[in-house]
Short mmCIF file of C-alpha atoms in Angstrom, two decimals:
data_model
loop_
_atom_site.label_atom_id
_atom_site.label_comp_id
_atom_site.label_asym_id
_atom_site.label_seq_id
_atom_site.Cartn_x
_atom_site.Cartn_y
_atom_site.Cartn_z
CA UNK A 1 -18.26 38.13 7.76
CA UNK A 2 -15.60 36.47 9.33
CA UNK A 3 -12.24 38.66 10.15
CA UNK A 4 -9.54 35.91 10.09
CA UNK A 5 -10.64 32.05 7.99
CA UNK A 6 -8.62 29.24 8.39
CA UNK A 7 -9.68 26.76 5.94
CA UNK A 8 -7.98 23.48 6.87
CA UNK A 9 -8.98 22.33 10.71
CA UNK A 10 -6.37 19.55 10.36
CA UNK A 11 -3.19 18.67 8.39
CA UNK A 12 -0.35 16.08 8.64
CA UNK A 13 2.71 16.43 7.08
CA UNK A 14 5.93 14.28 6.75
CA UNK A 15 8.95 15.27 9.41
CA UNK A 16 11.69 17.14 7.11
CA UNK A 17 9.40 18.34 4.50
CA UNK A 18 7.53 21.62 4.17
CA UNK A 19 4.25 22.77 4.62
CA UNK A 20 2.11 25.54 4.19
CA UNK A 21 -0.90 26.83 7.19
CA UNK A 22 -3.75 29.01 5.07
CA UNK A 23 -5.56 31.96 6.31
CA UNK A 24 -7.17 35.14 4.51
CA UNK A 25 -8.09 37.72 6.38
CA UNK A 26 -10.80 40.96 5.89
CA UNK A 27 -10.43 44.07 7.16
CA UNK A 28 -11.12 47.65 5.68
CA UNK A 29 -8.43 49.78 7.85
CA UNK A 30 -5.57 50.10 5.75
CA UNK A 31 -2.80 49.69 8.66
CA UNK A 32 -3.20 46.08 10.14
CA UNK A 33 -0.87 43.88 11.36
CA UNK A 34 -0.97 39.87 11.18
CA UNK A 35 0.21 36.97 13.83
CA UNK A 36 0.70 33.79 13.54
CA UNK A 37 0.99 31.53 16.89
CA UNK A 38 1.28 28.21 17.86
CA UNK A 39 -0.26 26.35 20.95
CA UNK A 40 1.25 23.11 21.75
CA UNK A 41 -0.59 20.67 23.92
CA UNK A 42 0.74 22.02 26.44
CA UNK A 43 -1.71 25.61 26.39
CA UNK A 44 0.81 28.08 25.93
CA UNK A 45 0.46 30.72 23.09
CA UNK A 46 3.77 30.66 21.45
CA UNK A 47 4.46 34.07 19.19
CA UNK A 48 5.46 33.00 16.05
CA UNK A 49 5.83 35.61 13.20
CA UNK A 50 4.47 38.71 12.21
CA UNK A 51 3.77 40.91 8.80
CA UNK A 52 2.62 44.67 8.90
CA UNK A 53 0.34 45.78 6.14
CA UNK A 54 3.30 47.98 5.14
CA UNK A 55 5.84 45.76 4.58
CA UNK A 56 6.96 45.03 1.17
CA UNK A 57 9.00 42.22 1.98
CA UNK A 58 7.72 38.53 3.39
CA UNK A 59 8.24 37.99 6.93
CA UNK A 60 10.76 35.17 8.24
CA UNK A 61 11.67 33.73 11.57
CA UNK A 62 14.06 30.38 11.11
CA UNK A 63 11.78 27.76 9.93
CA UNK A 64 8.62 30.18 9.50
CA UNK A 65 7.91 32.22 6.79
CA UNK A 66 4.77 34.28 5.87
CA UNK A 67 3.64 34.13 2.40
CA UNK A 68 1.92 37.68 2.35
CA UNK A 69 -0.53 38.51 -0.97
CA UNK A 70 -1.69 41.74 0.49
CA UNK A 71 -3.87 41.69 -2.83
CA UNK A 72 -5.33 38.39 -1.89
CA UNK A 73 -5.76 39.20 1.45
CA UNK A 74 -3.81 35.94 2.76
CA UNK A 75 -1.28 35.23 5.08
CA UNK A 76 -0.17 31.84 5.06
CA UNK A 77 2.05 30.27 7.07
CA UNK A 78 5.26 27.91 5.37
CA UNK A 79 7.03 26.09 8.02
CA UNK A 80 10.12 24.18 6.19
CA UNK A 81 11.58 21.18 7.29
CA UNK A 82 8.92 19.87 10.09
CA UNK A 83 10.07 18.44 12.97
CA UNK A 84 7.52 16.09 15.77
CA UNK A 85 8.35 19.32 18.31
CA UNK A 86 5.68 20.99 14.91
CA UNK A 87 2.38 18.96 16.05
CA UNK A 88 0.14 21.90 17.94
CA UNK A 89 -2.39 23.87 16.79
CA UNK A 90 -1.51 26.60 14.97
CA UNK A 91 -3.68 30.13 14.67
CA UNK A 92 -3.72 33.27 12.66
CA UNK A 93 -4.39 36.49 13.97
CA UNK A 94 -4.95 39.69 12.87
CA UNK A 95 -4.61 43.39 14.78
CA UNK A 96 -6.85 45.96 13.13
CA UNK A 97 -6.06 49.50 13.65
CA UNK A 98 -3.61 48.79 16.57
CA UNK A 99 -6.57 48.06 19.17
CA UNK A 100 -8.39 45.06 18.39
CA UNK A 101 -7.55 41.24 17.34
CA UNK A 102 -9.45 38.76 15.69
CA UNK A 103 -8.28 34.97 15.57
CA UNK A 104 -8.83 32.16 13.20
CA UNK A 105 -10.26 28.88 14.63
CA UNK A 106 -6.89 27.11 14.35
CA UNK A 107 -5.26 24.42 12.22
CA UNK A 108 -4.21 21.18 14.31
CA UNK A 109 -0.84 20.02 12.66
CA UNK A 110 0.37 16.95 13.03
CA UNK A 111 3.87 15.80 11.69
CA UNK A 112 4.37 12.00 11.44
CA UNK A 113 7.87 10.21 12.08
CA UNK B 1 11.46 36.90 33.88
CA UNK B 2 9.23 39.10 31.48
CA UNK B 3 5.69 37.56 32.10
CA UNK B 4 1.80 37.21 32.10
CA UNK B 5 1.05 35.76 35.07
CA UNK B 6 -3.02 34.81 35.83
CA UNK B 7 -4.41 33.51 38.96
CA UNK B 8 -5.87 30.97 39.51
CA UNK B 9 -4.89 28.10 36.87
CA UNK B 10 -8.12 26.46 37.79
CA UNK B 11 -11.36 27.09 39.15
CA UNK B 12 -14.79 25.21 39.75
CA UNK B 13 -17.56 27.44 40.74
CA UNK B 14 -21.15 27.30 40.63
CA UNK B 15 -23.74 29.57 39.00
CA UNK B 16 -24.15 33.28 40.18
CA UNK B 17 -21.22 33.15 42.39
CA UNK B 18 -19.11 36.37 41.55
CA UNK B 19 -15.55 35.57 40.99
CA UNK B 20 -12.41 37.49 39.78
CA UNK B 21 -9.46 36.28 37.55
CA UNK B 22 -6.20 38.77 37.69
CA UNK B 23 -4.18 39.13 35.35
CA UNK B 24 -0.40 41.03 35.88
CA UNK B 25 2.52 41.80 33.42
CA UNK B 26 5.98 43.25 34.26
CA UNK B 27 6.80 44.05 31.03
CA UNK B 28 5.63 47.78 31.32
CA UNK B 29 3.30 47.38 28.90
CA UNK B 30 0.17 49.75 27.76
CA UNK B 31 -2.36 47.20 25.88
CA UNK B 32 -3.72 44.17 27.59
CA UNK B 33 -6.26 41.70 26.89
CA UNK B 34 -8.58 39.18 27.40
CA UNK B 35 -9.83 36.22 25.48
CA UNK B 36 -11.85 33.04 26.16
CA UNK B 37 -10.64 29.85 23.81
CA UNK B 38 -13.80 27.30 22.87
CA UNK B 39 -13.51 23.80 20.62
CA UNK B 40 -13.69 24.92 16.90
CA UNK B 41 -14.02 28.87 17.57
CA UNK B 42 -10.14 29.79 18.56
CA UNK B 43 -9.69 32.81 20.53
CA UNK B 44 -12.44 35.20 20.59
CA UNK B 45 -10.94 38.74 22.32
CA UNK B 46 -13.42 40.07 25.23
CA UNK B 47 -12.18 42.91 26.62
CA UNK B 48 -8.89 45.04 25.69
CA UNK B 49 -7.45 47.97 27.52
CA UNK B 50 -5.08 50.34 25.60
CA UNK B 51 -3.70 52.10 29.18
CA UNK B 52 -4.84 53.17 32.69
CA UNK B 53 -8.79 53.63 32.45
CA UNK B 54 -8.98 52.95 28.95
CA UNK B 55 -10.97 49.65 28.18
CA UNK B 56 -12.72 48.53 25.02
CA UNK B 57 -15.28 45.72 24.56
CA UNK B 58 -14.10 42.90 22.23
CA UNK B 59 -16.11 40.91 20.51
CA UNK B 60 -17.58 38.99 23.19
CA UNK B 61 -17.96 41.63 26.37
CA UNK B 62 -21.13 40.25 27.46
CA UNK B 63 -21.14 38.68 30.75
CA UNK B 64 -17.84 40.25 32.01
CA UNK B 65 -16.31 43.47 33.16
CA UNK B 66 -12.61 44.49 33.61
CA UNK B 67 -10.90 47.05 35.11
CA UNK B 68 -7.49 48.93 34.25
CA UNK B 69 -6.57 51.28 37.37
CA UNK B 70 -2.78 50.14 37.38
CA UNK B 71 -0.26 49.85 34.35
CA UNK B 72 0.48 46.16 34.76
CA UNK B 73 -2.80 44.29 36.34
CA UNK B 74 -6.16 43.64 34.16
CA UNK B 75 -8.35 41.60 36.57
CA UNK B 76 -11.40 40.06 34.62
CA UNK B 77 -14.77 39.87 36.50
CA UNK B 78 -17.45 37.54 36.20
CA UNK B 79 -20.36 39.08 38.24
CA UNK B 80 -22.92 35.93 37.89
CA UNK B 81 -21.12 33.07 36.40
CA UNK B 82 -23.47 30.94 33.50
CA UNK B 83 -22.40 27.66 32.73
CA UNK B 84 -21.96 28.99 29.37
CA UNK B 85 -19.09 31.06 30.32
CA UNK B 86 -16.98 27.58 30.96
CA UNK B 87 -13.99 28.26 29.34
CA UNK B 88 -10.32 28.35 28.83
CA UNK B 89 -9.37 32.42 29.26
CA UNK B 90 -6.18 33.89 28.27
CA UNK B 91 -5.03 37.43 29.38
CA UNK B 92 -2.28 38.93 27.01
CA UNK B 93 -0.37 41.76 27.11
CA UNK B 94 1.76 43.73 24.66
CA UNK B 95 3.21 47.74 23.47
CA UNK B 96 0.50 49.62 21.84
CA UNK B 97 3.00 51.00 19.21
CA UNK B 98 6.03 50.14 17.40
CA UNK B 99 6.19 47.16 14.98
CA UNK B 100 5.74 44.29 15.29
CA UNK B 101 4.25 44.63 19.06
CA UNK B 102 3.30 40.96 19.60
CA UNK B 103 1.04 39.93 22.47
CA UNK B 104 2.72 37.93 25.16
CA UNK B 105 0.02 35.78 26.33
CA UNK B 106 -0.49 34.08 29.81
CA UNK B 107 -0.53 30.14 30.80
CA UNK B 108 -4.38 30.47 30.90
CA UNK B 109 -7.31 30.08 33.28
CA UNK B 110 -9.76 26.78 32.83
CA UNK B 111 -12.92 27.94 34.12
CA UNK B 112 -15.87 25.58 34.69
CA UNK B 113 -18.80 26.84 36.06
CA UNK B 114 -22.15 24.04 37.02
#
């Protein structure tokens, strides 16, 4: 079974609108961390936001928030007020038991002016 | 400046010719890792290291070797490269403990094996 599933290969959003990128995960480990990374066309990997499995509140970092639904094993990324510079590939990832990392296949986001 | 460096950034080689991709970090991170990125497959972990002299296999270790003799360095060795190892490779590092221990990534190494 896939550890991280991102079901949206591509998404479009109008500039200044909000967008949700989906991510579901699979683990039986009670201790895990969930991450979102952005990869612009230049290729570097940029850390956006983190959610720990024991965190009670949803994580927020500026325009990024993580909608963490533990029972459903989902960790969706919400980007508010989209900007042209948000056009990129977005990866959801999980660190399981502190050791091994798993990444999803990514979602390509295009922001339309 | 805190960073992860990789060398070389681009490499074209032939099947069977041993190569090493170096990775170095200056953040005193315990955890280091190698990934390969292929279209449609995302990033897949090759090997990781929790600390000096401690390495473990990730999801796709076949055909690769690593060593961790010093905390700052984590080279990736392809002893007999094959065309299916043509890929974009990333090295990453993080602290092992403490939240959120996100990984810092190097700039990537694009490898072509002919």
